[in-house]
PDB file of C-alpha atoms and ligand atoms in Angstrom:
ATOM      1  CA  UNK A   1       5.703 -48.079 -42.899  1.00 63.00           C
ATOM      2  CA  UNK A   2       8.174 -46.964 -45.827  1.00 77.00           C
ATOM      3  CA  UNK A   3       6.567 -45.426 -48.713  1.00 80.00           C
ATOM      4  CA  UNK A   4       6.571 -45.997 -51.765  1.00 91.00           C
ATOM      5  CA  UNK A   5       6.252 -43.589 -53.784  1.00 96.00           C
ATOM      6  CA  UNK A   6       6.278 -42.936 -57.806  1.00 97.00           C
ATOM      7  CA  UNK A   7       8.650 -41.463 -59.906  1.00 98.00           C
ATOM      8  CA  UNK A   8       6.466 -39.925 -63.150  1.00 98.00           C
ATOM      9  CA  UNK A   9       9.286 -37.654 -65.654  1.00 98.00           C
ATOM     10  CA  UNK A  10       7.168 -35.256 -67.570  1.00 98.00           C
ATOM     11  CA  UNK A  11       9.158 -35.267 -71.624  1.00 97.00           C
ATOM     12  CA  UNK A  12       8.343 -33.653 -74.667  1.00 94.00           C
ATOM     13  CA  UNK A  13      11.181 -34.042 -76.968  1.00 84.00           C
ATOM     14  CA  UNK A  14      10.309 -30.237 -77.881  1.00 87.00           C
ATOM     15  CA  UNK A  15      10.855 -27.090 -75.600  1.00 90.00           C
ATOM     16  CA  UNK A  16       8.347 -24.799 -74.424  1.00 93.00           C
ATOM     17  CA  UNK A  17       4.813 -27.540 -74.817  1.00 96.00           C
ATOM     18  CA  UNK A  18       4.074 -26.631 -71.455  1.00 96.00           C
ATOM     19  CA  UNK A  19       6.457 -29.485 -68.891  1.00 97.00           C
ATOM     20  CA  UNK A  20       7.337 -27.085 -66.822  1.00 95.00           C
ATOM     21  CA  UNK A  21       3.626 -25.544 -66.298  1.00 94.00           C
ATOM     22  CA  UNK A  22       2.478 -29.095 -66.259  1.00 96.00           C
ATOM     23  CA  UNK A  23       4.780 -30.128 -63.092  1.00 97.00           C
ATOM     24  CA  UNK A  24       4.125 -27.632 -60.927  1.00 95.00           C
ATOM     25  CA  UNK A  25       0.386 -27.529 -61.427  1.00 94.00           C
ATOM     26  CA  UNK A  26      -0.246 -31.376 -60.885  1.00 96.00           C
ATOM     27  CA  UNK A  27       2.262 -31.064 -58.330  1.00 97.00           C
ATOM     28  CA  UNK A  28       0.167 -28.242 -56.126  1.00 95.00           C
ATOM     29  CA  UNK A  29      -2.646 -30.729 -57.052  1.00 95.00           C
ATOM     30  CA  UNK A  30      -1.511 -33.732 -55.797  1.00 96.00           C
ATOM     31  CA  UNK A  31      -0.255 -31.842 -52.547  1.00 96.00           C
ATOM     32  CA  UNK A  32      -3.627 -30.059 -52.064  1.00 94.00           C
ATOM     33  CA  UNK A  33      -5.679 -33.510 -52.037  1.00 94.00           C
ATOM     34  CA  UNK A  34      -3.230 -34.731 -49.390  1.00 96.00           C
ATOM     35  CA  UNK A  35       0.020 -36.134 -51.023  1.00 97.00           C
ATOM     36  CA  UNK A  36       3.616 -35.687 -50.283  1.00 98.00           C
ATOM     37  CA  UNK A  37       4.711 -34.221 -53.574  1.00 98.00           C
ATOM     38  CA  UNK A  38       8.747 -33.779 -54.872  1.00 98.00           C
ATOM     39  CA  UNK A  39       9.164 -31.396 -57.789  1.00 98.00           C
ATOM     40  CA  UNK A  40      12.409 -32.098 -59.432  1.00 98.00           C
ATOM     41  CA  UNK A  41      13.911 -30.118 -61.726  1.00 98.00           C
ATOM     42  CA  UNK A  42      16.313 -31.840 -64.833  1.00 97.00           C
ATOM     43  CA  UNK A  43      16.946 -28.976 -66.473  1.00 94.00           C
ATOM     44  CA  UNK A  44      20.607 -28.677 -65.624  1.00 92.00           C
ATOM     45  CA  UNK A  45      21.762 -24.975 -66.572  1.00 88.00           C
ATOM     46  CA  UNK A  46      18.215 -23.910 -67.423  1.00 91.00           C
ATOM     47  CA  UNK A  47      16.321 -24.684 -64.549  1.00 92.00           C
ATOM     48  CA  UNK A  48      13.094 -22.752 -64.419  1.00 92.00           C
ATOM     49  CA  UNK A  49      10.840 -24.505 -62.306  1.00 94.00           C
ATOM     50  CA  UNK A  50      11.376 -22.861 -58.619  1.00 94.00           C
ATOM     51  CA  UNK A  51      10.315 -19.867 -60.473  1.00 92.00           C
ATOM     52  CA  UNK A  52       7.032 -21.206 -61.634  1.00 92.00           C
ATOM     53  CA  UNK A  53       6.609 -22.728 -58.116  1.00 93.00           C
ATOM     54  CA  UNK A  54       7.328 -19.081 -56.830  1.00 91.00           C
ATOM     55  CA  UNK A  55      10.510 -20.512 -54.732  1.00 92.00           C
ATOM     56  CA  UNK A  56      13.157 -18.689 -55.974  1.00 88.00           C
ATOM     57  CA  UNK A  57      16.400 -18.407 -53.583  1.00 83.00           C
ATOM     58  CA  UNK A  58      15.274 -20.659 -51.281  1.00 87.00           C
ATOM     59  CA  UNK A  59      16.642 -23.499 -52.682  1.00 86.00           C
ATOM     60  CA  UNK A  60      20.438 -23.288 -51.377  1.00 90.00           C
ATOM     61  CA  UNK A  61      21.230 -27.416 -52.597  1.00 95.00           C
ATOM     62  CA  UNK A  62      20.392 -28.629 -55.702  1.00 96.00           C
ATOM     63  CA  UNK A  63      19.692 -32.297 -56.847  1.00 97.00           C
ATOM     64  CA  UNK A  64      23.794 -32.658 -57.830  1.00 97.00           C
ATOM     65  CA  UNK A  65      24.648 -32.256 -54.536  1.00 97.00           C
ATOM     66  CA  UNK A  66      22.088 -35.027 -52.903  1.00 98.00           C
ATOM     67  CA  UNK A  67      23.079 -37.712 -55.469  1.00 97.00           C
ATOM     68  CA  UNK A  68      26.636 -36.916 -55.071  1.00 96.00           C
ATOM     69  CA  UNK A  69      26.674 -36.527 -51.207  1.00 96.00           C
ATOM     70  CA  UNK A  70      27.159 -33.056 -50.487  1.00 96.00           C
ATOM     71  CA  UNK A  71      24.187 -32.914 -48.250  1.00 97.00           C
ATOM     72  CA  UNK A  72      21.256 -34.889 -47.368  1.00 98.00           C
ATOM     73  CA  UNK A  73      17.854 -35.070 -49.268  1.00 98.00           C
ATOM     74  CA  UNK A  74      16.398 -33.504 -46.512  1.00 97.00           C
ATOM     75  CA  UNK A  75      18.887 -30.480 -46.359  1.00 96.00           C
ATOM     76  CA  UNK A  76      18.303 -29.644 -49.935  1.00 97.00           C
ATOM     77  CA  UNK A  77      14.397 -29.975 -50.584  1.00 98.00           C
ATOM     78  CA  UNK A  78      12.658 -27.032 -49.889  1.00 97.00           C
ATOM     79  CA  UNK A  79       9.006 -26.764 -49.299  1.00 97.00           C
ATOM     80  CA  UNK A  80       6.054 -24.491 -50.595  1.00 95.00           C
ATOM     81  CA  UNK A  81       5.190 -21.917 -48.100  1.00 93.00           C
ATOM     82  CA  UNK A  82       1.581 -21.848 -49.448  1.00 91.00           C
ATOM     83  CA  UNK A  83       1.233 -25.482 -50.063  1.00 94.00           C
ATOM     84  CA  UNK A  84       2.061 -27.856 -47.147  1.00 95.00           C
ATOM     85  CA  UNK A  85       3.531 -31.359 -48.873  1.00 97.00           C
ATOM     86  CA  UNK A  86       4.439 -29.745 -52.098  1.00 97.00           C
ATOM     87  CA  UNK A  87       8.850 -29.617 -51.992  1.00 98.00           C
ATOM     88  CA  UNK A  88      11.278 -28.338 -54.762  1.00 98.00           C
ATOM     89  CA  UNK A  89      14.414 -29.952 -55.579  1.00 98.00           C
ATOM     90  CA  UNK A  90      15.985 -27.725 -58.037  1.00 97.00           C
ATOM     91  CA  UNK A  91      18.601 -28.630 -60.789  1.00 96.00           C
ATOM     92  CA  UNK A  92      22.298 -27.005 -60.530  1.00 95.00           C
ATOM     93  CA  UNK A  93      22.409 -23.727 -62.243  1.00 91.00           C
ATOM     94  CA  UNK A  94      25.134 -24.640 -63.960  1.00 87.00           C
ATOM     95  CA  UNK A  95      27.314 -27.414 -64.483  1.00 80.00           C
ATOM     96  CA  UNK A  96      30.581 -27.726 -62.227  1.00 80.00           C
ATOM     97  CA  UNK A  97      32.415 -31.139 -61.607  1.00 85.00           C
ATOM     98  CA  UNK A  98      31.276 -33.708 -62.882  1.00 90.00           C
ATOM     99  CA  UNK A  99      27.804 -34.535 -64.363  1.00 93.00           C
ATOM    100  CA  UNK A 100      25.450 -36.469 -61.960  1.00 96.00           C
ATOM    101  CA  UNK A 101      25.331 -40.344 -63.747  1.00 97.00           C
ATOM    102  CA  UNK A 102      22.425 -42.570 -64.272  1.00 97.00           C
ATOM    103  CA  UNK A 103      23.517 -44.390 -61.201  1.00 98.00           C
ATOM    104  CA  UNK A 104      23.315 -41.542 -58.968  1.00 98.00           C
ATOM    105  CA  UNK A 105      20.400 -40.763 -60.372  1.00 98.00           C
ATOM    106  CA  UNK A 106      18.420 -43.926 -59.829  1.00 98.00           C
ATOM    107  CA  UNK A 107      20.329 -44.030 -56.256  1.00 98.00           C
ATOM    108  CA  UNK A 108      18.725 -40.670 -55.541  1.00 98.00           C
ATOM    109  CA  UNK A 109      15.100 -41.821 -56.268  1.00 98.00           C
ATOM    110  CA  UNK A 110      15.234 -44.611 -54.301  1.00 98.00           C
ATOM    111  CA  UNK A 111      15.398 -42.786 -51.852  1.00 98.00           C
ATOM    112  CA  UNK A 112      12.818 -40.216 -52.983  1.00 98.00           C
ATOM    113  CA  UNK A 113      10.276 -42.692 -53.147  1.00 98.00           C
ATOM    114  CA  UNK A 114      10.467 -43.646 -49.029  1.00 97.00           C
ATOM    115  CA  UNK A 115       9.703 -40.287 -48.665  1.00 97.00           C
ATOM    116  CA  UNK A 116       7.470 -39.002 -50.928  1.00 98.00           C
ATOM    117  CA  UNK A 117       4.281 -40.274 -52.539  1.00 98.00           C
ATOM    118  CA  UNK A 118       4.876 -38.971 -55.773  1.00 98.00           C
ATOM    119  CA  UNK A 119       7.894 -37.486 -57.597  1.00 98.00           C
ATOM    120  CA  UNK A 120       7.688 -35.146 -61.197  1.00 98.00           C
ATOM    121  CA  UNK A 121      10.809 -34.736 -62.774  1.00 98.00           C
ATOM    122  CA  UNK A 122      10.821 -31.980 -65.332  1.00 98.00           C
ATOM    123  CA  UNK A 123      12.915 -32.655 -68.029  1.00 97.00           C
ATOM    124  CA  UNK A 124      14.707 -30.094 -70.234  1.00 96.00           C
ATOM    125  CA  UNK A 125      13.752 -30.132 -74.046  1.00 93.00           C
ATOM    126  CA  UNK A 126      15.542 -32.324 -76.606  1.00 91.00           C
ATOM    127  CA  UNK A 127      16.172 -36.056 -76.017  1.00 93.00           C
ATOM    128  CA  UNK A 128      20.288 -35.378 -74.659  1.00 93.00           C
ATOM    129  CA  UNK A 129      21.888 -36.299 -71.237  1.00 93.00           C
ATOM    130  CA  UNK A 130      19.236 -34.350 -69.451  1.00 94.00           C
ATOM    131  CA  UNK A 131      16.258 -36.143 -70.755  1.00 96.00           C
ATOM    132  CA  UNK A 132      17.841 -39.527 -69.823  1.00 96.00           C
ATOM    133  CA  UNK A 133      18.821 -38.460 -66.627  1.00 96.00           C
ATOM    134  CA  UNK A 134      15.262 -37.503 -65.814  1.00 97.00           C
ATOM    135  CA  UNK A 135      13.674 -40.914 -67.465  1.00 98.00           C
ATOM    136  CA  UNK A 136      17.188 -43.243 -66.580  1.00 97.00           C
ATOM    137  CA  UNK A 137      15.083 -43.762 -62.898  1.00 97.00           C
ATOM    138  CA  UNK A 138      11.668 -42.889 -63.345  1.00 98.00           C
ATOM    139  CA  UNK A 139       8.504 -45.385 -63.373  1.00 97.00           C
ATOM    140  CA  UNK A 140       6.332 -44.000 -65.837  1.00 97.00           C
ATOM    141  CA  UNK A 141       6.555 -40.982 -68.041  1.00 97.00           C
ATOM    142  CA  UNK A 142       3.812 -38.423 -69.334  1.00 98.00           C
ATOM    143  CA  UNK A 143       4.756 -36.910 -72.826  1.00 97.00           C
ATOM    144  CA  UNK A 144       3.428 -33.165 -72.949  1.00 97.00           C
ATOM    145  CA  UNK A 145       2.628 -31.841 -76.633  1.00 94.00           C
ATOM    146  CA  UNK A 146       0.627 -29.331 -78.655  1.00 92.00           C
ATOM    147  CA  UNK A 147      -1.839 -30.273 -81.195  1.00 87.00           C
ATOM    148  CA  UNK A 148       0.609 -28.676 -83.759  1.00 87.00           C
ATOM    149  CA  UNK A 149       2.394 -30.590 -86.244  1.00 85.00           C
ATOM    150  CA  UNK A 150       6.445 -30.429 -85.122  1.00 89.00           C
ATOM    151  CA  UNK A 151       5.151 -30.766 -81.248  1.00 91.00           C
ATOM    152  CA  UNK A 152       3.723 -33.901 -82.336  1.00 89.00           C
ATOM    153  CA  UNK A 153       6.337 -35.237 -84.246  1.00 90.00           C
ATOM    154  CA  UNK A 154       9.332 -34.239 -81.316  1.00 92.00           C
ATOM    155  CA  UNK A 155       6.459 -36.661 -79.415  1.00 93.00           C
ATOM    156  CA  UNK A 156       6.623 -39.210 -81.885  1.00 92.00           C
ATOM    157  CA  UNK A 157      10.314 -39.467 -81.307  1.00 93.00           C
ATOM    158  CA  UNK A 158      10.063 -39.518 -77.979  1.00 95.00           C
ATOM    159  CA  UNK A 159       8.024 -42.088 -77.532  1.00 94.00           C
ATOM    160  CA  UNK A 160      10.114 -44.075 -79.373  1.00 94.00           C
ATOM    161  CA  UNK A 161      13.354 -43.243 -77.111  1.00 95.00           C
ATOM    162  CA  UNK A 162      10.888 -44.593 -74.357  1.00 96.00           C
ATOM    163  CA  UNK A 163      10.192 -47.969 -75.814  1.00 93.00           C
ATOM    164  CA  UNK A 164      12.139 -50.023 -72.937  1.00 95.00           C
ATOM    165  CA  UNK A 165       8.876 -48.912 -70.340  1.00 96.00           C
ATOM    166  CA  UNK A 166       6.326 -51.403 -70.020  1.00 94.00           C
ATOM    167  CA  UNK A 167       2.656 -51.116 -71.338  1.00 87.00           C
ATOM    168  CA  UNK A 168       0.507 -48.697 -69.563  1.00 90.00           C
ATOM    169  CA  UNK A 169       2.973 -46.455 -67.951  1.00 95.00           C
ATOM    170  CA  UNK A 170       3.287 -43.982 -70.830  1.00 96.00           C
ATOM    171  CA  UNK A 171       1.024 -41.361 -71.259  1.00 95.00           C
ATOM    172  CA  UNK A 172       0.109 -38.358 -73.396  1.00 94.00           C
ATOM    173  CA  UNK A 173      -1.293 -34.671 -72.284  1.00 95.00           C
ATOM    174  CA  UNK A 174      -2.312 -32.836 -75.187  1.00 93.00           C
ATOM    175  CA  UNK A 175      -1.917 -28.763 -73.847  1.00 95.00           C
ATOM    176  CA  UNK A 176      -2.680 -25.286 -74.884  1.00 94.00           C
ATOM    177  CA  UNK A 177      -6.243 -27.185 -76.796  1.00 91.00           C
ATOM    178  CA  UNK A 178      -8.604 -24.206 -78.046  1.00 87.00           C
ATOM    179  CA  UNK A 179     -12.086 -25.057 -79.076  1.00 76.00           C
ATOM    180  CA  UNK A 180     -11.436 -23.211 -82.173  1.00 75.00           C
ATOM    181  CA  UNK A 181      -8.831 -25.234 -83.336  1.00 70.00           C
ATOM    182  CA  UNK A 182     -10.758 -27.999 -82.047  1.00 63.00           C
ATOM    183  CA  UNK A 183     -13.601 -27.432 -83.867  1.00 65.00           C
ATOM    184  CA  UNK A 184     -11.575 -26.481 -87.640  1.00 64.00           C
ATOM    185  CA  UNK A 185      -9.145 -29.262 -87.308  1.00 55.00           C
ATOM    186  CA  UNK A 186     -12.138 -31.961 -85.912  1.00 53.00           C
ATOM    187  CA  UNK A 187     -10.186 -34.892 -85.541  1.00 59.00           C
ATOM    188  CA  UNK A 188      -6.937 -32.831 -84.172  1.00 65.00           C
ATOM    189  CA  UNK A 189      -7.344 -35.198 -80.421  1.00 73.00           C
ATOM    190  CA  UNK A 190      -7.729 -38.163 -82.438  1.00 74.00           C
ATOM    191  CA  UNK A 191      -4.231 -37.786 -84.553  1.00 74.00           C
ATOM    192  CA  UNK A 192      -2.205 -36.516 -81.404  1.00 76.00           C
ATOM    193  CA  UNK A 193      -2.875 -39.923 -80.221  1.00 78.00           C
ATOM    194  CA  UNK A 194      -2.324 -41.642 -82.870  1.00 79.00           C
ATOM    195  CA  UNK A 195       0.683 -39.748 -84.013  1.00 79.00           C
ATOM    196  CA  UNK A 196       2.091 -40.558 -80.222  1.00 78.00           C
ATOM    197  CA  UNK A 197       1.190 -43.736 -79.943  1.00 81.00           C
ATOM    198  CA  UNK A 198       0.073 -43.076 -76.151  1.00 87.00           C
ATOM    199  CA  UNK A 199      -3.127 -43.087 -74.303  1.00 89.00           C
ATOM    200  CA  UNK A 200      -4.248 -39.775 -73.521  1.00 90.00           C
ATOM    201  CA  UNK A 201      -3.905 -39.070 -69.558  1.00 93.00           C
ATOM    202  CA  UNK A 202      -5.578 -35.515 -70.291  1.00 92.00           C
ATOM    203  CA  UNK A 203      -5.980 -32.166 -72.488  1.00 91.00           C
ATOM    204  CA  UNK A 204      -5.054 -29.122 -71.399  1.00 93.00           C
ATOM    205  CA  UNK A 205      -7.127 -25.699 -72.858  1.00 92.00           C
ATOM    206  CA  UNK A 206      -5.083 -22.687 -73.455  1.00 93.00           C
ATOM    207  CA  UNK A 207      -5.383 -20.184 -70.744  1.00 91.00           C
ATOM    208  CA  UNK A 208      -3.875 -16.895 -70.710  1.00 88.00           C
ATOM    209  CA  UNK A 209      -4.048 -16.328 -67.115  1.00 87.00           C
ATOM    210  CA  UNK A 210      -1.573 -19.304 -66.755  1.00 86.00           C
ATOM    211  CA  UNK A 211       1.318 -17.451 -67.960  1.00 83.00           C
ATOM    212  CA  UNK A 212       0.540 -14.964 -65.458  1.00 80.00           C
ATOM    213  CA  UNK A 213      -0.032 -16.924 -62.432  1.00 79.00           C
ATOM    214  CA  UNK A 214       3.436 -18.796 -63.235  1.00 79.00           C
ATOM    215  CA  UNK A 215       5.316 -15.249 -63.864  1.00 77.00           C
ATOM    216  CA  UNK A 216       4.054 -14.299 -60.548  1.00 76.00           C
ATOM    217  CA  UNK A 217       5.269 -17.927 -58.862  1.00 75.00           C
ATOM    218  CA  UNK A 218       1.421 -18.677 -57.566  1.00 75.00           C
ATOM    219  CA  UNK A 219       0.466 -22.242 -58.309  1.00 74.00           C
ATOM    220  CA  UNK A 220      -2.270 -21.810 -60.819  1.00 73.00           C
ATOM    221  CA  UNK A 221      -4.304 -24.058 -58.614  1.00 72.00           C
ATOM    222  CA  UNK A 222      -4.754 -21.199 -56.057  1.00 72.00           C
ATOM    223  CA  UNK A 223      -6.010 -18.924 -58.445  1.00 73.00           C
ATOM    224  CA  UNK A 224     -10.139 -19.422 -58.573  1.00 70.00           C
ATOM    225  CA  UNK A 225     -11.235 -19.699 -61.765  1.00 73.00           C
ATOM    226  CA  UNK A 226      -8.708 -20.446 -64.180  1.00 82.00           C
ATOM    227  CA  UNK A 227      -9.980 -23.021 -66.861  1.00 84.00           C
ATOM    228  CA  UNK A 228      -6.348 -24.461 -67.039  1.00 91.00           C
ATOM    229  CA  UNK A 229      -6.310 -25.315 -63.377  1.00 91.00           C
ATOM    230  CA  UNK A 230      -9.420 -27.855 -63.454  1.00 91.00           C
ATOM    231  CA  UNK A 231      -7.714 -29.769 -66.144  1.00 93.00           C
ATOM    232  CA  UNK A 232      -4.603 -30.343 -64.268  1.00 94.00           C
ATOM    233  CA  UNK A 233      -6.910 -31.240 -60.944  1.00 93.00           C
ATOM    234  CA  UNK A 234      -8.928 -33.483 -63.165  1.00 93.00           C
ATOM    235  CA  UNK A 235      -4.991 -35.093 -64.386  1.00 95.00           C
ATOM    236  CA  UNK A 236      -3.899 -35.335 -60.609  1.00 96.00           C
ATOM    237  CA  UNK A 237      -6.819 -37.463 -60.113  1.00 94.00           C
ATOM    238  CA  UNK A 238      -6.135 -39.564 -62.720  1.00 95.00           C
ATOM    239  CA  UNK A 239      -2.520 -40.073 -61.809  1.00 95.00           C
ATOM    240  CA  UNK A 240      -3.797 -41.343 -58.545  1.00 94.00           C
ATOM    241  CA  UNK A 241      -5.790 -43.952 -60.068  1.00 89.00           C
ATOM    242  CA  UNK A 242      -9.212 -42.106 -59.936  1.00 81.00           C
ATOM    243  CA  UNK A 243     -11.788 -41.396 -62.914  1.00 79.00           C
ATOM    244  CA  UNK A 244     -13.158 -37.929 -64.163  1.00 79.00           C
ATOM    245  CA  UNK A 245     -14.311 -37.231 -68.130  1.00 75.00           C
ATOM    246  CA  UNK A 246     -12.111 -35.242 -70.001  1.00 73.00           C
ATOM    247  CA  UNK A 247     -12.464 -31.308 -69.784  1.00 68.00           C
ATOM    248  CA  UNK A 248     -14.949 -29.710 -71.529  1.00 67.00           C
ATOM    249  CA  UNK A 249     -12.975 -27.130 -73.798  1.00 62.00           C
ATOM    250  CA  UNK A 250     -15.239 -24.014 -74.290  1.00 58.00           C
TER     251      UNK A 250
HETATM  252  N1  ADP B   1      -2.187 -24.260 -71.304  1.00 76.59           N
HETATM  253  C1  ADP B   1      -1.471 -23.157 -71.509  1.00 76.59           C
HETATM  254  N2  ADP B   1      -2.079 -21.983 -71.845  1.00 76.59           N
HETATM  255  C2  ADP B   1      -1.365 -20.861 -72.066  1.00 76.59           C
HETATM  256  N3  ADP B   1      -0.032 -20.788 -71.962  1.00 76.59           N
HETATM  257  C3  ADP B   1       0.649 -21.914 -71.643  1.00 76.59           C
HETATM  258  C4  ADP B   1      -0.037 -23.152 -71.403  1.00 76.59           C
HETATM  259  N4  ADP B   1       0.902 -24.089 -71.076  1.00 76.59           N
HETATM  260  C5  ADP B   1       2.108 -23.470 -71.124  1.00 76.59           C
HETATM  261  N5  ADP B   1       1.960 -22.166 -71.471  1.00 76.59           N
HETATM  262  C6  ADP B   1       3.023 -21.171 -71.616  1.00 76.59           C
HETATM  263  O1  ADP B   1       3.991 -21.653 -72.529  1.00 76.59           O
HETATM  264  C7  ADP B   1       5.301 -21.288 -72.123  1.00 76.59           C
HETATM  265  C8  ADP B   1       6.171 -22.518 -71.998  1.00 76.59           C
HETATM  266  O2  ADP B   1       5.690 -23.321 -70.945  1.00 76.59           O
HETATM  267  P1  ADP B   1       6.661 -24.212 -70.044  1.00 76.59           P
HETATM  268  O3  ADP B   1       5.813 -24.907 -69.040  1.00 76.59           O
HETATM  269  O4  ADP B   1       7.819 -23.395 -69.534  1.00 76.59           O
HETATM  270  O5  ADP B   1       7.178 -25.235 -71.150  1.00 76.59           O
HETATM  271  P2  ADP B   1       8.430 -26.240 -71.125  1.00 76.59           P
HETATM  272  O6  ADP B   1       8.793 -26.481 -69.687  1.00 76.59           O
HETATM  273  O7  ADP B   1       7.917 -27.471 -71.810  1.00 76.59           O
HETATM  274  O8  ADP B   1       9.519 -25.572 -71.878  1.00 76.59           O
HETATM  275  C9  ADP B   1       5.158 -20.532 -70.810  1.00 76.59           C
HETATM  276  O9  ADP B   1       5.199 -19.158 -71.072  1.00 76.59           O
HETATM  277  C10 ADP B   1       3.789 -20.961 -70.316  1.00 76.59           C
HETATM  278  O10 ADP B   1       3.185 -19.978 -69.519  1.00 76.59           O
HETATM  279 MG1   MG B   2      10.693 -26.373 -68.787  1.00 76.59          MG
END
């Protein structure tokens, strides 16, 4: 039988709240507990994700060149050496021709999803072209933030761009959480999700040894004993319809 898989974009409105982290860490999760998983970078000119997911130079084809018909899907995904099921598509490293449309776009994940259970497209910051190319097609969207004022507000204004999705597949993940902060700011969980508008999906603690694991390409979920990586196992879960509490932040 076909799949049928789901296309979740990962937004923030604001660069740097973690999207990037977040994709390919709940996408090693989601291929670890079985699931064929397609990492897609938006980020047309800044693409940055086949370095987090330690592929870099492997990926010859980028997503232009599928939804254009230069080459086939399966010609230009390339998959994790370490993790069997978890594939990069990779964004164009700069822009030549024409831009990929919205049509293309949706064309292109249409076909994603009768191969792959699950598709995370990592958008580029800012609510432009590349932030509708990544949301034009997708199913549901998760909106990463920080607890800090302007995150939340660049969330705010996302959500509203995302008004046209139905109920209930919009979500927040609140990242980089500290219990400090936590703790002096009490309610600080509370506003995000108010501010946003958007059930929380999950919260994210700050974790220096994330930076490092993404540096050195190795999914953060096959480093033992990183804080960070059982909140994004605990979000994977979630995204596949399960329940776990929220993460403890110590
Ligand atoms: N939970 C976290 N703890 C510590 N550092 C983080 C966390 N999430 C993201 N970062 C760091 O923040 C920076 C920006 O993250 P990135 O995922 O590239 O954001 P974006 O894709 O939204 O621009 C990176 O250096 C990353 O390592
Ligand atoms: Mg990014």
């Amino acid at each position: 039988m076909e799949r049928q898989g789901q296309c979740i974009a990962v937004v923030s409105g604001k660069g740097g709240t973690g999207k990037t982290s977040f994709v390919s860490c709940v996408g090693a999760a989601l291929a670890v507990s079985g699931r064929q998983v397609l990492c897609l970078d938006c980020d047309v000119g800044l693409r940055n994700l086949d370095l987090a997911l330690g592929l870099t130079d492997r990926a010859l084809m980028d997503f232009s060149d599928v939804a254009q018909g230069r080459c086939t899907l399966r010609d230009a995904v390339v998959e994790h050496p370490k993790v069997p099921g978890l594939y990069l598509l990779t964004a164009p490293a700069r822009l030549r021709g024409r831009a990929v449309t919205q049509t293309q776009m949706q064309a292109l994940l249409r076909e994603v999803r009768t191969r792959f259970d699950y598709c995370l497209l990592d958008a580029p910051a800012g609510l432009g072209s590349g932030f509708q190319l990544a949301t034009c097609g997708a199913d549901r969207c998760i909106v990463v933030t920080t607890a800090d004022a302007s995150s939340l507000r660049d969330a705010q204004h996302t959500v509203m761009e995302l008004e046209h999705f139905p109920n209930g597949s919009l979500h927040l993940v609140v990242n980089r959480v500290r219990k400090k902060m936590l703790r002096s700011m009490h309610a600080t969980l509370d506003d995000a999700i108010d501010k946003a508008g958007l059930p929380l999906l999950g919260v994210v603690p700050e974790d220096d040894g994330l930076n490092l694991c993404l540096n050195r390409g190795v999914p953060i979920l096959l480093a033992d004993g990183l804080l960070a990586a059982a909140a994004y196992r605990n979000i994977a879960i979630r995204i596949q319809g399960g329940r776990v509490p929220l993460l403890r932040i110590r």
